[in-house]
Each structure stands twice: as C-alpha cells, then as structure tokens.
Short mmCIF file of C-alpha atoms in Angstrom, two decimals:
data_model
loop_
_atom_site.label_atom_id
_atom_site.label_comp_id
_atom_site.label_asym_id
_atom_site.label_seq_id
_atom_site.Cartn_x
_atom_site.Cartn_y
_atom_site.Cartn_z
CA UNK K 240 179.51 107.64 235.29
CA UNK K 241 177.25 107.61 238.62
CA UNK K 242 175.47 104.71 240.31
CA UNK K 243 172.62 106.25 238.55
CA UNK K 244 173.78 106.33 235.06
CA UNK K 245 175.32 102.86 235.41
CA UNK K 246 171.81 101.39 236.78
CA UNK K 247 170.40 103.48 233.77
CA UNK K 248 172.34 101.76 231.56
CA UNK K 249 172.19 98.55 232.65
CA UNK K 250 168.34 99.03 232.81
CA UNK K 251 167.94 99.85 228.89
CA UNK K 252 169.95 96.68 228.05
CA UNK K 253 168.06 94.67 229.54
CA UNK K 254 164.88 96.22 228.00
CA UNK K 255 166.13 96.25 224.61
CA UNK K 256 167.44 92.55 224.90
CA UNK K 257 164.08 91.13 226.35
CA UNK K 258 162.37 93.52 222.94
CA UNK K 259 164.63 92.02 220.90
CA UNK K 260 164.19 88.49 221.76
CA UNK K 261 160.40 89.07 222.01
CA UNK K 262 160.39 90.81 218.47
CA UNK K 263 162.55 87.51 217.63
CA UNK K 264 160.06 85.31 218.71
CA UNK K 265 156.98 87.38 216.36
CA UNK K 266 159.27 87.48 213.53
CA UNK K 267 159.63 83.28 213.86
CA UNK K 268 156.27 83.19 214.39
CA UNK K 269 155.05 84.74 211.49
CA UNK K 270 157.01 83.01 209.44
CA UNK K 271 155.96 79.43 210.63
CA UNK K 272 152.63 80.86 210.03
CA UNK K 273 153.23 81.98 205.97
CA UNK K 274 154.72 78.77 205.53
CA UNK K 275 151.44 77.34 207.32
CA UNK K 276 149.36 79.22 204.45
CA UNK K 277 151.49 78.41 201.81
CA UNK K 278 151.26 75.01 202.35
CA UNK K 279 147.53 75.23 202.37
CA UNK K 280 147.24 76.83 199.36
CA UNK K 281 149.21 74.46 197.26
CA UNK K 282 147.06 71.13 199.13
CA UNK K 283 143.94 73.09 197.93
CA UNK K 284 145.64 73.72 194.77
CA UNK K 285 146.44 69.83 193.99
CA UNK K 286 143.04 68.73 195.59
CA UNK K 287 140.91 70.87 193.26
CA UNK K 288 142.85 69.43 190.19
CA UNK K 289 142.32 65.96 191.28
CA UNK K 290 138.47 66.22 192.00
CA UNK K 291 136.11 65.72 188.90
CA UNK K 292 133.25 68.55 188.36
CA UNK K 293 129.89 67.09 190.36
CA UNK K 294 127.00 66.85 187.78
CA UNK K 295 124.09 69.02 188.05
CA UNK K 296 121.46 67.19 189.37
CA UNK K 297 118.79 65.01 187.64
CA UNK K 298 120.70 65.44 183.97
CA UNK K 299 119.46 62.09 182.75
CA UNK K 300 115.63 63.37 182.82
CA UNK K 301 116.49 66.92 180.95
CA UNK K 302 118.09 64.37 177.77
CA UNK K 303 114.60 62.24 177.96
CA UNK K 304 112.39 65.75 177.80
CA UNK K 305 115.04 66.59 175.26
CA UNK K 306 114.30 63.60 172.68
CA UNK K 307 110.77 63.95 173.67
CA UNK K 308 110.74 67.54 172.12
CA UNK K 309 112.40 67.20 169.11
CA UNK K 310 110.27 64.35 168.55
CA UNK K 311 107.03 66.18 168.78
CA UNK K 312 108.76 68.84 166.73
CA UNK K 313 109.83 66.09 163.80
CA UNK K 314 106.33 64.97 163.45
CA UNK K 315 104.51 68.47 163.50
CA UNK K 316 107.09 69.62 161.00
CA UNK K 317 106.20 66.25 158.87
CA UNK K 318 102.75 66.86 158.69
CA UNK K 319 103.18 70.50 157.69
CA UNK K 320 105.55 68.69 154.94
CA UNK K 321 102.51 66.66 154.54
CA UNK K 322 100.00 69.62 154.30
CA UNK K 323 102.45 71.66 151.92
CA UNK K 324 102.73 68.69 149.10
CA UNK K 325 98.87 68.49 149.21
CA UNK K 326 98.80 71.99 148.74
CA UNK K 327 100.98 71.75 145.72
CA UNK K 328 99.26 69.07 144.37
CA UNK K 329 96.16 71.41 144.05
CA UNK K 330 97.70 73.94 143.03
CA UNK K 331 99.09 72.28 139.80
CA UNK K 332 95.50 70.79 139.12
CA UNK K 333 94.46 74.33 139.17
CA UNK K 334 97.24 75.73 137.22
CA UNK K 335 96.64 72.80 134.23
CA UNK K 336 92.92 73.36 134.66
CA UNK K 337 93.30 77.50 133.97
CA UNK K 338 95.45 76.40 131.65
CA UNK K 339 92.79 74.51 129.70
CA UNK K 340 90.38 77.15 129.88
CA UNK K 341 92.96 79.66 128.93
CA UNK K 342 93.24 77.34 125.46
CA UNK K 343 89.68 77.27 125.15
CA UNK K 344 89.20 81.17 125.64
CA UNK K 345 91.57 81.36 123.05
CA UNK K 346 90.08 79.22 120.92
CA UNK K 347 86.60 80.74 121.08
CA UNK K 348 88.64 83.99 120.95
CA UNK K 349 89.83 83.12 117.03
CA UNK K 350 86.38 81.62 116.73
CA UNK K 351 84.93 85.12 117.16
CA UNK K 352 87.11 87.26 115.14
CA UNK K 353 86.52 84.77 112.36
CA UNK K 354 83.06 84.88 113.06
CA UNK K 355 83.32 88.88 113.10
CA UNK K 356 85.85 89.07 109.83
CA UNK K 357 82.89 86.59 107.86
CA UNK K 358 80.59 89.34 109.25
CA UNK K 359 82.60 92.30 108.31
CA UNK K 360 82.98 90.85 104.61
CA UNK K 361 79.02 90.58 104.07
CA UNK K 362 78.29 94.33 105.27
CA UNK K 363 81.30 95.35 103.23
CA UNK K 364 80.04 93.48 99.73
CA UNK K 365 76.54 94.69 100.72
CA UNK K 366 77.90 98.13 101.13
CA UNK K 367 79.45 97.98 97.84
CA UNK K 368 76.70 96.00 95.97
CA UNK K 369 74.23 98.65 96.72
CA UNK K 370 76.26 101.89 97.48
CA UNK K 371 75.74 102.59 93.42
CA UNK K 372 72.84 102.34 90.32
CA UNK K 373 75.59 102.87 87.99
CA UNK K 374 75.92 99.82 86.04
CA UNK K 375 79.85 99.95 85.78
CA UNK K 376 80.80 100.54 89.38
CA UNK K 377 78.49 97.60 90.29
CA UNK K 378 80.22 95.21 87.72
CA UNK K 379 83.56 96.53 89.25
CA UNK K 380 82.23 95.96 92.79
CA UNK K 381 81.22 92.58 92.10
CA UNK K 382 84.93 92.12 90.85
CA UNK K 383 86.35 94.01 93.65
CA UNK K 384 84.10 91.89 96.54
CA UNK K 385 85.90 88.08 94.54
CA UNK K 386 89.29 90.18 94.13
CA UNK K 387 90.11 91.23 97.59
CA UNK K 388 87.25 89.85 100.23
CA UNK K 389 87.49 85.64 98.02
CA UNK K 390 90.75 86.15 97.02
CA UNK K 391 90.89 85.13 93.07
CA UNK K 392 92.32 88.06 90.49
CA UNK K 393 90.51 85.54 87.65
CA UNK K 394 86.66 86.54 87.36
CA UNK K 395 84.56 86.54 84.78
CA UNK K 396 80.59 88.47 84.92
CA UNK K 397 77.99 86.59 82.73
CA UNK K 398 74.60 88.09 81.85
CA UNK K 399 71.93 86.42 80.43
CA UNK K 400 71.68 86.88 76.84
CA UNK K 401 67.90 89.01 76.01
CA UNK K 402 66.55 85.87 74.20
CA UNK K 403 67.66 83.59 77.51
CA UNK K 404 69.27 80.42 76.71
CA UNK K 405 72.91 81.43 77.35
CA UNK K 406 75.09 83.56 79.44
CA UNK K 407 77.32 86.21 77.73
CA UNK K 408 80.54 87.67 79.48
CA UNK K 409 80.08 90.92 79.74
CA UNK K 410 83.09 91.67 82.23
CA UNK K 411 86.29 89.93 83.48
CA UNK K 412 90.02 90.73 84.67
CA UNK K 413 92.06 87.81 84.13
CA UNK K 414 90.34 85.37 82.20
CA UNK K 415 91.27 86.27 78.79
CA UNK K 416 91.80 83.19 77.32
CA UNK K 417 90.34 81.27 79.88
CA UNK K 418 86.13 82.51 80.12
CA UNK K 419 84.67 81.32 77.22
CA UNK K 420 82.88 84.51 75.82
CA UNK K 421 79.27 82.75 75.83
CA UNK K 422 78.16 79.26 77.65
CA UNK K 423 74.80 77.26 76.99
CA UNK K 424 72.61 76.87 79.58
CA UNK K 425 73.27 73.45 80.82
CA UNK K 426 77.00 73.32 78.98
CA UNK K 427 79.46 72.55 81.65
CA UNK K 428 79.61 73.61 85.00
CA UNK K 429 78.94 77.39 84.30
CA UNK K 430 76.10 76.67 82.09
CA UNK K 431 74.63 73.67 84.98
CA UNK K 432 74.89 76.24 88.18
CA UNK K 433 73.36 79.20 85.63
CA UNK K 434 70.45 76.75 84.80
CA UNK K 435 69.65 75.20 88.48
CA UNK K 436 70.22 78.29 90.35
CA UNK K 437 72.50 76.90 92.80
CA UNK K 438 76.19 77.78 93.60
CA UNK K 439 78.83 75.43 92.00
CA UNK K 440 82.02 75.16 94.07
CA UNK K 441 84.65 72.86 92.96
CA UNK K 442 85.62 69.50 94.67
CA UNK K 443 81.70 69.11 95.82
CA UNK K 444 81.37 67.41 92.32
CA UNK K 445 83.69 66.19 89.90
CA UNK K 446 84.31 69.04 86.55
CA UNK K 447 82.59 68.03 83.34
CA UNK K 448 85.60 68.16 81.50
CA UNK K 449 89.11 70.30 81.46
CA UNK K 450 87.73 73.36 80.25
CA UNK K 451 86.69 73.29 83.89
CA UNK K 452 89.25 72.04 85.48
CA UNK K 453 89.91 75.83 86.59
CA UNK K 454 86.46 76.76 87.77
CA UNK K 455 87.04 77.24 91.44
CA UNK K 456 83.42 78.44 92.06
CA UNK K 457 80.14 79.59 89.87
CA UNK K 458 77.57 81.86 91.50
CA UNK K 459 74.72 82.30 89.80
CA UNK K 460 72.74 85.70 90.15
CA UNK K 461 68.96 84.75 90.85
CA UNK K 462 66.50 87.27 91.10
CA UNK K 463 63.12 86.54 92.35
CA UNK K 464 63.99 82.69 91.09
CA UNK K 465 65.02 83.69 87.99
CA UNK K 466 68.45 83.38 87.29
CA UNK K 467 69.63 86.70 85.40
CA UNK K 468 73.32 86.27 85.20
CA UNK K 469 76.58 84.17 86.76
CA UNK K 470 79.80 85.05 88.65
CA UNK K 471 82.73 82.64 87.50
CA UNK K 472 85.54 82.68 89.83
CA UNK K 473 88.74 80.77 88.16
CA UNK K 474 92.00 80.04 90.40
CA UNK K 475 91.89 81.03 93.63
CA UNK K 476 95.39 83.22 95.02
CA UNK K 477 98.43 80.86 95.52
CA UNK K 478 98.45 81.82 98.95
CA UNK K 479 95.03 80.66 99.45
CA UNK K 480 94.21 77.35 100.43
CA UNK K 481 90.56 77.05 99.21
CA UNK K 482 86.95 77.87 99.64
CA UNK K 483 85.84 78.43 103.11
CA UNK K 484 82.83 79.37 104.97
CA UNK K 485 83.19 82.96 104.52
CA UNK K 486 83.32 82.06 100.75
CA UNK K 487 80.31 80.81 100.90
CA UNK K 488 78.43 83.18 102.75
CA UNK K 489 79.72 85.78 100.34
CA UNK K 490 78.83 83.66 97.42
CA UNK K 491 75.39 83.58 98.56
CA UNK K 492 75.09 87.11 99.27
CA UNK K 493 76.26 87.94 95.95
CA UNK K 494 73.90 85.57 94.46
CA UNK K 495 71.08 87.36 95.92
CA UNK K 496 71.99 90.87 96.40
CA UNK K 497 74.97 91.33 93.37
CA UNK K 498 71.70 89.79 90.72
CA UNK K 499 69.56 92.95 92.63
CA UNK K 500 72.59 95.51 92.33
CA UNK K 501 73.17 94.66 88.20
CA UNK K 502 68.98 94.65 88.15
CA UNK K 503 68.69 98.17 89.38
CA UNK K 504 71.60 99.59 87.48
CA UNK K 505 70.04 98.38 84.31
CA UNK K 506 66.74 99.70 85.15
CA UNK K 507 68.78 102.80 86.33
CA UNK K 508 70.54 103.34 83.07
CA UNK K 509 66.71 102.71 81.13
CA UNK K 510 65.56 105.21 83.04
CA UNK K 511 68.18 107.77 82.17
CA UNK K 512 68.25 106.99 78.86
CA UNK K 513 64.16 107.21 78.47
CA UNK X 89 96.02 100.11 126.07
CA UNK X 90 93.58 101.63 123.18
CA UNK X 91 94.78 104.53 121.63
CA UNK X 92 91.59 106.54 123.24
CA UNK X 93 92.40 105.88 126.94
CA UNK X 94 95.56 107.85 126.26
CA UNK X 95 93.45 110.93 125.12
CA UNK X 96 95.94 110.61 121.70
CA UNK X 97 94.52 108.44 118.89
CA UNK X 98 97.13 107.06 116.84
CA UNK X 99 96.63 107.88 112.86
CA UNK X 100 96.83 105.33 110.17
CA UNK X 101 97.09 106.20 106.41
CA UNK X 102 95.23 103.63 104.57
CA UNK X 103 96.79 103.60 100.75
CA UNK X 104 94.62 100.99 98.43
CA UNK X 105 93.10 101.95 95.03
CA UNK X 106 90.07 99.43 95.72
CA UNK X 107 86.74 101.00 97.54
CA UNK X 108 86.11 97.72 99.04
CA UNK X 109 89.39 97.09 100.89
CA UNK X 110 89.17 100.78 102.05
CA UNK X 111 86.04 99.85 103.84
CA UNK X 112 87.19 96.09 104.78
CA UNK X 113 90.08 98.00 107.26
CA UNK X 114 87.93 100.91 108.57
CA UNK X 115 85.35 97.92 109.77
CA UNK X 116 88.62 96.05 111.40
CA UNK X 117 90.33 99.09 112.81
CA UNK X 118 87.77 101.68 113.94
CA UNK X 119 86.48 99.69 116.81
CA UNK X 120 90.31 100.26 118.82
CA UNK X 121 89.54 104.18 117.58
CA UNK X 122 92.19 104.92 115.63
CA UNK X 123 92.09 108.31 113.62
CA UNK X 124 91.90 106.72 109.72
CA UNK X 125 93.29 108.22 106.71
CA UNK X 126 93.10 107.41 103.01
CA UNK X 127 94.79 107.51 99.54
CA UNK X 128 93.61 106.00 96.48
CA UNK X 129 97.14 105.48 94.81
CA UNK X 130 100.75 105.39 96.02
CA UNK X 131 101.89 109.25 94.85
CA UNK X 132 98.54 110.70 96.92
CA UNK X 133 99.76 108.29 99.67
CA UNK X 134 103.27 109.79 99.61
CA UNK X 135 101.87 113.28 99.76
CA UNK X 136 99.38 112.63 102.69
CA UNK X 137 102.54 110.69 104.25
CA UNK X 138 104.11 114.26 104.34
CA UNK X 139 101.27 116.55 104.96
CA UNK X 140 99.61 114.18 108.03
CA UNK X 141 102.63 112.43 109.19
CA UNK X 142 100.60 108.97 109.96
CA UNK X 143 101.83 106.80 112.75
CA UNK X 144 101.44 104.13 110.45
CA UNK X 145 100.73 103.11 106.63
CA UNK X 146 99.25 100.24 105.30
CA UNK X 147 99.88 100.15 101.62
CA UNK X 148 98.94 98.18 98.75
CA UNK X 149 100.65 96.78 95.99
CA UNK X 150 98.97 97.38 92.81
CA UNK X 151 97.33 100.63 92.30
CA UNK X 152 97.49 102.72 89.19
CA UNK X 153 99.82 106.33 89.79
CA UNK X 154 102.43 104.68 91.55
CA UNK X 155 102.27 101.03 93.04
CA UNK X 156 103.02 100.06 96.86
CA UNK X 157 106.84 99.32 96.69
CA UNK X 158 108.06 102.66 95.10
CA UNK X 159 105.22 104.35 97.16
CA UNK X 160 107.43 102.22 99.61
CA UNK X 161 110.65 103.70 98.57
CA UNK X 162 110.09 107.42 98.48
CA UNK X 163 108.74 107.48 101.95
CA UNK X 164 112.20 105.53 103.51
CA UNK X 165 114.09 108.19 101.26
CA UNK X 166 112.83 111.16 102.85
CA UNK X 167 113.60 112.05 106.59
CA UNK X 168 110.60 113.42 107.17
CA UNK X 169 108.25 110.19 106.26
CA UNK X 170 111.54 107.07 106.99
CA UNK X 171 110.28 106.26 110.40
CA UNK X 172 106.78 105.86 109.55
CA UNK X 173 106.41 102.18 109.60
CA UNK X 174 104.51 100.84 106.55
CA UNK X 175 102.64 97.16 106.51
CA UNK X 176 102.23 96.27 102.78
CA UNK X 177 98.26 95.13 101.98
CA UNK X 178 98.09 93.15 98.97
CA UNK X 179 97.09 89.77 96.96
CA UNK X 180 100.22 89.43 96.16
CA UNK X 181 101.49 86.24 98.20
CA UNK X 182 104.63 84.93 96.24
CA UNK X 183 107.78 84.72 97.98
CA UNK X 184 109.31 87.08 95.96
CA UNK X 185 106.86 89.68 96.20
CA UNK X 186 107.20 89.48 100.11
CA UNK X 187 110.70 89.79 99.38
CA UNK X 188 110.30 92.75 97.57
CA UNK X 189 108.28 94.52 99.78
CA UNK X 190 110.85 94.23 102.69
CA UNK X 191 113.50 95.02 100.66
CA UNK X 192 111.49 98.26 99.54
CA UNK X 193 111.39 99.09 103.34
CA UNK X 194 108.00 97.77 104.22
CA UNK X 195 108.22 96.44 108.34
CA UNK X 196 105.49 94.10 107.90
CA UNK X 197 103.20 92.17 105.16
CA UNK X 198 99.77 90.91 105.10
CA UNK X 199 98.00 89.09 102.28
CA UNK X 200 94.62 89.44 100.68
CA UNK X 201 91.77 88.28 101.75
CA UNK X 202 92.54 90.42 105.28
CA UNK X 203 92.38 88.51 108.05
CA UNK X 204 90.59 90.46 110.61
CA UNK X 205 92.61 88.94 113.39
CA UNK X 206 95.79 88.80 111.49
CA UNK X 207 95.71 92.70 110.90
CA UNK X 208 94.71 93.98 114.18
CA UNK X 209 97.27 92.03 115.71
CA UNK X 210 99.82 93.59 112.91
CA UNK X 211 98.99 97.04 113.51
CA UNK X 212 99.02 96.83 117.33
CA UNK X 213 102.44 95.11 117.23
CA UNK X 214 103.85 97.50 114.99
CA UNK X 215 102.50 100.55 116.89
CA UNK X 216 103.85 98.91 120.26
CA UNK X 217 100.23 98.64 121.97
#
C-alpha cells in the first residue's frame, strides 16, 4: 500500500468515526427529546382529569328567566283553562235550552197532527153524510162515521116516530138486546138528550138508571131546532179509553149535518116515489 | 225523504170494506204522495196484491169475501206477494186478535179510530223512509 493509500485510509477513518459519533450524538438527542414529549403528554393528560369543567358564564340569571317563563306560561295556560270551562258552561245551558225547545216542538208537533186527525175526521163524516140522498147508505154512513172515526161497534139510529112523542130504532149493529126498540121522549137518558136537543155523554151526569149504565153517548139529530131523530152510541172499543175532543166535534157535526143527510134522503125517496 | 223527491212514489194497497176508512187514510197518506190503491174485501185485495204488486198493504180485519188474516195468509203463501209487508187496520184491539194478526204474517198493527200520527209514522217505518 503507498503513502497515499495509507493517508487515504487513515483519512476515511477518521471521517467515518467523527460521523459516527456525531450521528451518535442526534440519535441521543432525539431520544431525550421523545421522552421530553412523552412526558408532557401524560402531565397534560393527568392535569386535564384533575381540573373541573369552568361554567358558562352568568348561568344563575338563564335559571331566573327560566322560572320566569314557565311562570307566565302557567298562568296564560290557566286562564285559557279558565276561558274553556266558561265556554262549557254555556254550551250546556244551550244544549238543555235546545233541548227544551226541542220537547216543546215536539209537543206542539203531536198537538198538530191531533189537531189535523180531529180535522180529517169532520171532512171525512161530512164527506160521507152528504156524498148520498139514498136513505140506506146515509143510515150506514152514520154507522160507519161511530164505527171506525168514535170507535164503538154498538149503535143504535132513532127516528122520530110521525105522531112525535118517541123515538123508534130504525137501525143498529150491535145492540140487539141492548137498544130498546122505542124510548119516550123524556124516558131516560136517550129520551132526555132527544127532548132538550143537546148531546148526552156519559160521566158529565150520573145515568138514570142501569138500562143506561151502557150509554156511552146520545146525539140527538136537530134540524132547524127541531129534533128529528137520535144517535145512541153504547160501549165504546176496549182499546179505547173514552170520549175525547174529536168525539165531540164529531158528535156535533153529526147532530147537525147526519139530522140534514137522513132529512134529504127522506125527501129524496118522496120524491122518487111521487 | 218523500217518496216524490225520488221521482218513484211508493204504492200502497188500501184493503177495508168501509167507504169511510177508505177516505180516513187517503186524507192521512196523500199529503207524503204516495200512489193509493184500493180493495173493498180481502179476495179483491189478494188479486190487486198480484196484479199491482203494492209496496205496502194495509188491511182490515172484518170485511165480507174474505177477512184480513186469511187475506193475510194467502199473500205470505205466494212468492210473488210474501215480501209485501202488510199493517193490519182494524177495531179489533184484543190481545188475541193482535196475536192473530202477527201470527197470520201481518208486520205491523194499528187500531181503530186511526190515529193520524200513529199511521204515518207506521207506514214510513215500515217502508224505511
């Protein structure tokens, strides 16, 4: 090896030895330096645990504004509690009024169809009474006006007798054994209503005796004041309670109008037979 | 509803042997315009039952021919005329006729003197107005 080589050599040993060392010294360096960081970390680490969260700031005053709110919102929502029971107390003195004048509608409701069925039976037995001059169909209307529009299947048709002083039955359907065939004027109730004219209904006076007992009504037929004839009505249907106002109205339209139906059917039948 | 707002009037078969009833029920039911029928006794009622097909009968009780209850009968006995509801008309209040009228096949039963009220509100029931 020459001078050259050896100080060649020699030269690159000493270069690499002083690199080595000063690589050395780095490497130690950095590694007093991680540990440095480490140990940083971990103090930071156990500090944050051991500090408490700082508040935000001014929390006492939000809790005030808080109960403040809810407050305000309790009493608003009191007096629309308030407001709401009124409400319903009005409303239920409206429902119980409509209620009331629902029961009265209905009432006056009835009221008219009763007024309408009384009015309906009149046209009907004046429809009847005068819808014939034949002497038969008018004694059978008669009957048919007490059967179905009164309600009694027990009448009896008395016409004056030609020398006056009593009534003769002259037609009947369910009074055999009950109408007497001929009453005095004046004899019992029959013969009383036949002689006054005016329309004997039983329980407005007492019955002259038990051959009256079943006398429910007597309707005498007056014509121009004189009384021509009577219609006897006996027991009423079981089903019906008693007389009523419609009775009565139809009593008194048959008093009038039934004594001018039997009046022009006789004068009808003189005619045809003239 | 009345039966004229639909543009289809409902018929009704009146069956009564008495003049006077027959014109009682017109005055009740020709005000809600129903188309009216009639028969003067129960075998006449049976055959305009067939030939008209009414919506709905209301039949008396005692009528010469053939009364209410076998009128009654022969309509529920023939397909043709056993859906046709019936509402018996009559005087006749006793329990028992009642009972024999609904066991003829009558669906309802009204009582002489009519009730205006009481046989509107019949009929409309029955009919389902």
């Amino acid at each position: 090896m020459s001078e050259l080589d050896r100080k060649a050599a020699a030269f690159d040993r000493a270069d690499m030895d002083r690199h080595a060392r000063e690589l050395h010294r780095v490497g130690e360096r950095l590694k007093d330096l991680i540990v440095s960081m480490r140990r940083d970390r971990e103090e930071r680490e156990i500090q944050r645990r051991n500090t408490p969260a700082p508040l935000p700031a001014a929390h006492g005053a939000g809790r005030d504004d808080e109960v403040r709110q809810l407050t305000a919102e309790l009493a608003v929502a009191h007096e629309a509690l308030e407001q709401r029971r009124d409400s319903e107390e009005r409303l239920r003195a409206e429902v119980v009024e409509l209620e009331r004048e629902n029961r009265r509608a209905c009432d006056e409701f009835v009221a008219i169809h009763e007024q309408h069925t009384v009015i309906s039976n009149l046209c009907v037995a004046l429809s009847r009474l005068h819808g014939s001059i034949d002497r038969k169909e008018v004694l059978a209307a008669i009957e048919e006006i007490v059967v179905n529009l009164v309600g009694s299947e027990e009448v009896a048709i008395y016409e004056l007798a030609p020398g006056g002083g009593r009534l003769l039955l002259t037609h009947g359907i369910g009074v055999v054994g009950r109408a007497p065939s001929q009453v005095d004027l004046g004899a019992g109730v029959i013969g009383r209503a036949a002689e006054s004219g005016c329309i004997y209904l039983a329980g407005a006076e007492a019955p002259c005796g038990p051959e009256d007992e079943d006398v429910s009504a007597c309707v005498p037929l007056v014509l121009a004041s004189r009384v021509i004839g009577a219609v006897v009505v006996f027991r009423l249907l079981g089903h019906k309670p008693g007389i009523d106002m419609a009775d009565r109205e139809l009593f008194r339209t048959l008093a009038h109008h039934g004594a001018i139906a039997l009046h022009c059917a006789s004068l009808a039948a003189r005619v045809a037979s003239a | 509803m009345q039966p004229a707002e639909t543009g289809t009037a409902k018929k009704i078969l009146l069956v009564d042997d008495s003049s006077t009833v027959l014109l009682m029920e017109r005055m009740i039911l020709q005000k809600s315009h129903y188309e009216l029928l009639t028969a003067r006794d129960g075998e006449e009622g049976v055959q305009k039952a067939l030939s008209d097909k009414p919506d709905l009968i209301l039949m008396d009780v005692v009528m010469p021919r053939m009364n209410g209850f076998e009128a009654c009968r022969r309509l529920r006995a023939d397909d043709e005329t056993r859906h046709i509801p019936i509402i018996m008309v009559t005087t006749r209040g006793e329990l028992k006729s009642v009972e024999a009228g609904y066991e003829s096949g009558c669906s309802e039963y009204v009582t002489k003197p009519i009730n205006g009220l009481e046989l509107l509100t019949k009929v409309k029931s029955v009919l389902g107005e």
